[in-house]
GROMACS .gro file of N, CA and C in nm:
model
  249
    1MET      N    1  -1.830   2.182  -4.200
    1MET     CA    2  -1.933   2.093  -4.148
    1MET      C    3  -1.900   2.053  -4.005
    2PHE      N    4  -2.003   2.023  -3.930
    2PHE     CA    5  -1.990   1.977  -3.792
    2PHE      C    6  -2.071   1.848  -3.781
    3TYR      N    7  -2.022   1.757  -3.702
    3TYR     CA    8  -2.081   1.624  -3.698
    3TYR      C    9  -2.113   1.581  -3.555
    4VAL      N   10  -2.226   1.514  -3.541
    4VAL     CA   11  -2.261   1.442  -3.420
    4VAL      C   12  -2.255   1.296  -3.461
    5TYR      N   13  -2.187   1.215  -3.380
    5TYR     CA   14  -2.164   1.077  -3.421
    5TYR      C   15  -2.186   0.981  -3.306
    6LEU      N   16  -2.211   0.858  -3.341
    6LEU     CA   17  -2.232   0.752  -3.243
    6LEU      C   18  -2.134   0.639  -3.274
    7LEU      N   19  -2.055   0.603  -3.174
    7LEU     CA   20  -1.961   0.491  -3.185
    7LEU      C   21  -2.011   0.376  -3.100
    8GLN      N   22  -1.971   0.257  -3.136
    8GLN     CA   23  -2.003   0.140  -3.056
    8GLN      C   24  -1.881   0.049  -3.055
    9ASN      N   25  -1.856  -0.014  -2.938
    9ASN     CA   26  -1.746  -0.110  -2.932
    9ASN      C   27  -1.801  -0.252  -2.934
   10ILE      N   28  -1.711  -0.351  -2.932
   10ILE     CA   29  -1.755  -0.490  -2.945
   10ILE      C   30  -1.838  -0.539  -2.826
   11LYS      N   31  -1.828  -0.469  -2.713
   11LYS     CA   32  -1.909  -0.505  -2.596
   11LYS      C   33  -2.047  -0.440  -2.600
   12GLY      N   34  -2.071  -0.357  -2.702
   12GLY     CA   35  -2.201  -0.292  -2.716
   12GLY      C   36  -2.209  -0.155  -2.654
   13ARG      N   37  -2.100  -0.109  -2.591
   13ARG     CA   38  -2.099   0.024  -2.529
   13ARG      C   39  -2.110   0.130  -2.638
   14VAL      N   40  -2.186   0.235  -2.611
   14VAL     CA   41  -2.210   0.341  -2.708
   14VAL      C   42  -2.148   0.471  -2.658
   15TYR      N   43  -2.089   0.547  -2.749
   15TYR     CA   44  -2.033   0.678  -2.718
   15TYR      C   45  -2.089   0.777  -2.819
   16ILE      N   46  -2.131   0.894  -2.771
   16ILE     CA   47  -2.184   1.000  -2.857
   16ILE      C   48  -2.088   1.118  -2.850
   17GLY      N   49  -2.054   1.173  -2.965
   17GLY     CA   50  -1.962   1.286  -2.967
   17GLY      C   51  -1.996   1.387  -3.073
   18TYR      N   52  -1.917   1.495  -3.073
   18TYR     CA   53  -1.933   1.607  -3.165
   18TYR      C   54  -1.795   1.647  -3.214
   19THR      N   55  -1.782   1.681  -3.342
   19THR     CA   56  -1.653   1.721  -3.398
   19THR      C   57  -1.672   1.798  -3.528
   20SER      N   58  -1.565   1.865  -3.568
   20SER     CA   59  -1.566   1.929  -3.700
   20SER      C   60  -1.483   1.848  -3.800
   21ASP      N   61  -1.411   1.747  -3.749
   21ASP     CA   62  -1.330   1.661  -3.837
   21ASP      C   63  -1.356   1.515  -3.798
   22LEU      N   64  -1.455   1.457  -3.862
   22LEU     CA   65  -1.501   1.323  -3.823
   22LEU      C   66  -1.393   1.217  -3.841
   23ARG      N   67  -1.321   1.221  -3.952
   23ARG     CA   68  -1.218   1.119  -3.975
   23ARG      C   69  -1.109   1.123  -3.869
   24GLU      N   70  -1.060   1.242  -3.838
   24GLU     CA   71  -0.952   1.254  -3.739
   24GLU      C   72  -1.002   1.218  -3.599
   25ARG      N   73  -1.122   1.257  -3.567
   25ARG     CA   74  -1.177   1.226  -3.435
   25ARG      C   75  -1.196   1.076  -3.419
   26PHE      N   76  -1.241   1.010  -3.522
   26PHE     CA   77  -1.257   0.864  -3.518
   26PHE      C   78  -1.121   0.797  -3.495
   27ARG      N   79  -1.019   0.842  -3.566
   27ARG     CA   80  -0.883   0.789  -3.545
   27ARG      C   81  -0.838   0.810  -3.401
   28ALA      N   82  -0.864   0.927  -3.349
   28ALA     CA   83  -0.824   0.959  -3.211
   28ALA      C   84  -0.889   0.863  -3.113
   29HIS      N   85  -1.015   0.832  -3.133
   29HIS     CA   86  -1.083   0.737  -3.044
   29HIS      C   87  -1.016   0.600  -3.050
   30ASN      N   88  -0.984   0.553  -3.167
   30ASN     CA   89  -0.928   0.419  -3.181
   30ASN      C   90  -0.780   0.409  -3.150
   31TYR      N   91  -0.709   0.523  -3.147
   31TYR     CA   92  -0.568   0.522  -3.108
   31TYR      C   93  -0.549   0.555  -2.961
   32GLY      N   94  -0.658   0.568  -2.887
   32GLY     CA   95  -0.648   0.591  -2.744
   32GLY      C   96  -0.618   0.734  -2.705
   33ARG      N   97  -0.643   0.829  -2.794
   33ARG     CA   98  -0.615   0.969  -2.765
   33ARG      C   99  -0.737   1.043  -2.710
   34SER      N  100  -0.838   0.970  -2.672
   34SER     CA  101  -0.957   1.029  -2.612
   34SER      C  102  -0.977   0.968  -2.474
   35LYS      N  103  -0.987   1.053  -2.375
   35LYS     CA  104  -0.999   1.009  -2.235
   35LYS      C  105  -1.115   0.911  -2.213
   36TYR      N  106  -1.229   0.940  -2.272
   36TYR     CA  107  -1.349   0.861  -2.243
   36TYR      C  108  -1.360   0.732  -2.323
   37THR      N  109  -1.286   0.722  -2.430
   37THR     CA  110  -1.295   0.600  -2.512
   37THR      C  111  -1.163   0.524  -2.518
   38LYS      N  112  -1.069   0.566  -2.435
   38LYS     CA  113  -0.938   0.501  -2.435
   38LYS      C  114  -0.952   0.351  -2.407
   39THR      N  115  -1.038   0.319  -2.313
   39THR     CA  116  -1.068   0.178  -2.287
   39THR      C  117  -1.186   0.138  -2.374
   40GLY      N  118  -1.195   0.015  -2.405
   40GLY     CA  119  -1.307  -0.034  -2.484
   40GLY      C  120  -1.282  -0.039  -2.633
   41ARG      N  121  -1.160  -0.012  -2.673
   41ARG     CA  122  -1.128  -0.017  -2.816
   41ARG      C  123  -1.131  -0.160  -2.866
   42PRO      N  124  -1.161  -0.184  -2.990
   42PRO     CA  125  -1.182  -0.088  -3.099
   42PRO      C  126  -1.326  -0.038  -3.104
   43TRP      N  127  -1.339   0.082  -3.157
   43TRP     CA  128  -1.469   0.146  -3.178
   43TRP      C  129  -1.503   0.142  -3.325
   44ARG      N  130  -1.631   0.140  -3.354
   44ARG     CA  131  -1.674   0.150  -3.493
   44ARG      C  132  -1.778   0.259  -3.502
   45LEU      N  133  -1.775   0.330  -3.612
   45LEU     CA  134  -1.870   0.437  -3.637
   45LEU      C  135  -1.999   0.374  -3.688
   46VAL      N  136  -2.107   0.394  -3.616
   46VAL     CA  137  -2.234   0.334  -3.659
   46VAL      C  138  -2.334   0.437  -3.710
   47TYR      N  139  -2.310   0.566  -3.678
   47TYR     CA  140  -2.407   0.667  -3.721
   47TYR      C  141  -2.344   0.805  -3.708
   48TYR      N  142  -2.380   0.894  -3.800
   48TYR     CA  143  -2.344   1.035  -3.784
   48TYR      C  144  -2.447   1.123  -3.854
   49GLU      N  145  -2.452   1.247  -3.809
   49GLU     CA  146  -2.536   1.350  -3.868
   49GLU      C  147  -2.446   1.469  -3.896
   50ALA      N  148  -2.466   1.537  -4.008
   50ALA     CA  149  -2.386   1.654  -4.046
   50ALA      C  150  -2.469   1.781  -4.031
   51PHE      N  151  -2.403   1.888  -3.984
   51PHE     CA  152  -2.468   2.017  -3.964
   51PHE      C  153  -2.381   2.128  -4.020
   52LEU      N  154  -2.441   2.232  -4.067
   52LEU     CA  155  -2.366   2.350  -4.111
   52LEU      C  156  -2.329   2.438  -3.993
   53SER      N  157  -2.407   2.433  -3.889
   53SER     CA  158  -2.387   2.517  -3.771
   53SER      C  159  -2.332   2.434  -3.655
   54SER      N  160  -2.226   2.484  -3.593
   54SER     CA  161  -2.171   2.413  -3.477
   54SER      C  162  -2.270   2.416  -3.360
   55LYS      N  163  -2.345   2.523  -3.350
   55LYS     CA  164  -2.444   2.535  -3.242
   55LYS      C  165  -2.552   2.428  -3.256
   56ASP      N  166  -2.598   2.405  -3.378
   56ASP     CA  167  -2.698   2.301  -3.402
   56ASP      C  168  -2.642   2.163  -3.367
   57ALA      N  169  -2.518   2.138  -3.405
   57ALA     CA  170  -2.456   2.008  -3.377
   57ALA      C  171  -2.440   1.987  -3.227
   58ARG      N  172  -2.395   2.088  -3.157
   58ARG     CA  173  -2.379   2.074  -3.011
   58ARG      C  174  -2.512   2.054  -2.941
   59LEU      N  175  -2.615   2.121  -2.989
   59LEU     CA  176  -2.749   2.103  -2.932
   59LEU      C  177  -2.798   1.961  -2.954
   60ARG      N  178  -2.776   1.906  -3.073
   60ARG     CA  179  -2.818   1.769  -3.102
   60ARG      C  180  -2.741   1.670  -3.014
   61GLU      N  181  -2.610   1.692  -2.999
   61GLU     CA  182  -2.530   1.605  -2.913
   61GLU      C  183  -2.584   1.608  -2.770
   62ALA      N  184  -2.610   1.726  -2.719
   62ALA     CA  185  -2.662   1.740  -2.582
   62ALA      C  186  -2.797   1.671  -2.568
   63THR      N  187  -2.881   1.683  -2.668
   63THR     CA  188  -3.013   1.619  -2.664
   63THR      C  189  -2.998   1.468  -2.659
   64LEU      N  190  -2.910   1.413  -2.740
   64LEU     CA  191  -2.890   1.267  -2.740
   64LEU      C  192  -2.831   1.219  -2.607
   65LYS      N  193  -2.743   1.298  -2.548
   65LYS     CA  194  -2.679   1.258  -2.422
   65LYS      C  195  -2.771   1.275  -2.301
   66ASN      N  196  -2.857   1.376  -2.304
   66ASN     CA  197  -2.935   1.410  -2.185
   66ASN      C  198  -3.077   1.357  -2.182
   67TYR      N  199  -3.127   1.313  -2.297
   67TYR     CA  200  -3.263   1.263  -2.303
   67TYR      C  201  -3.261   1.119  -2.352
   68GLY      N  202  -3.275   1.026  -2.261
   68GLY     CA  203  -3.269   0.885  -2.293
   68GLY      C  204  -3.368   0.842  -2.399
   69SER      N  205  -3.485   0.905  -2.400
   69SER     CA  206  -3.586   0.867  -2.499
   69SER      C  207  -3.542   0.905  -2.641
   70THR      N  208  -3.469   1.014  -2.654
   70THR     CA  209  -3.420   1.056  -2.786
   70THR      C  210  -3.317   0.958  -2.836
   71LEU      N  211  -3.225   0.917  -2.748
   71LEU     CA  212  -3.124   0.818  -2.786
   71LEU      C  213  -3.190   0.683  -2.816
   72ALA      N  214  -3.288   0.645  -2.736
   72ALA     CA  215  -3.358   0.519  -2.760
   72ALA      C  216  -3.428   0.520  -2.895
   73GLN      N  217  -3.486   0.633  -2.931
   73GLN     CA  218  -3.553   0.647  -3.060
   73GLN      C  219  -3.452   0.632  -3.174
   74LEU      N  220  -3.335   0.694  -3.160
   74LEU     CA  221  -3.231   0.682  -3.262
   74LEU      C  222  -3.184   0.537  -3.273
   75LYS      N  223  -3.160   0.473  -3.159
   75LYS     CA  224  -3.116   0.333  -3.160
   75LYS      C  225  -3.219   0.243  -3.228
   76GLN      N  226  -3.346   0.273  -3.210
   76GLN     CA  227  -3.451   0.195  -3.276
   76GLN      C  228  -3.444   0.213  -3.428
   77ARG      N  229  -3.417   0.336  -3.471
   77ARG     CA  230  -3.407   0.364  -3.616
   77ARG      C  231  -3.288   0.294  -3.680
   78ILE      N  232  -3.180   0.276  -3.604
   78ILE     CA  233  -3.058   0.215  -3.662
   78ILE      C  234  -3.029   0.078  -3.603
   79LYS      N  235  -3.129   0.011  -3.555
   79LYS     CA  236  -3.109  -0.116  -3.483
   79LYS      C  237  -3.033  -0.222  -3.563
   80MET      N  238  -3.045  -0.223  -3.694
   80MET     CA  239  -2.974  -0.323  -3.773
   80MET      C  240  -2.824  -0.291  -3.784
   81SER      N  241  -2.785  -0.168  -3.752
   81SER     CA  242  -2.645  -0.128  -3.756
   81SER      C  243  -2.575  -0.150  -3.623
   82LEU      N  244  -2.652  -0.169  -3.517
   82LEU     CA  245  -2.595  -0.188  -3.384
   82LEU      C  246  -2.570  -0.335  -3.358
   83LEU      N  247  -2.476  -0.362  -3.269
   83LEU     CA  248  -2.447  -0.502  -3.232
   83LEU      C  249  -2.556  -0.558  -3.144
   0.00000   0.00000   0.00000
């Protein structure tokens, strides 16, 4: 499985990522082993999607990162899970 996930920190900052091992990647973010999320810890997992194809997962990640309206739509759907 491949995952696209959304993390949020206590300041409300959001990070979108892609991985094949969601548990390990989440640990890496919170232990400071990720360049982009090293600051702003702790992070919490607020959303993820699972894919059988890595290509599909990477495409979804790119869509969420590059199209603000797509991310805004997702945030609206999960608004009760966000800070």
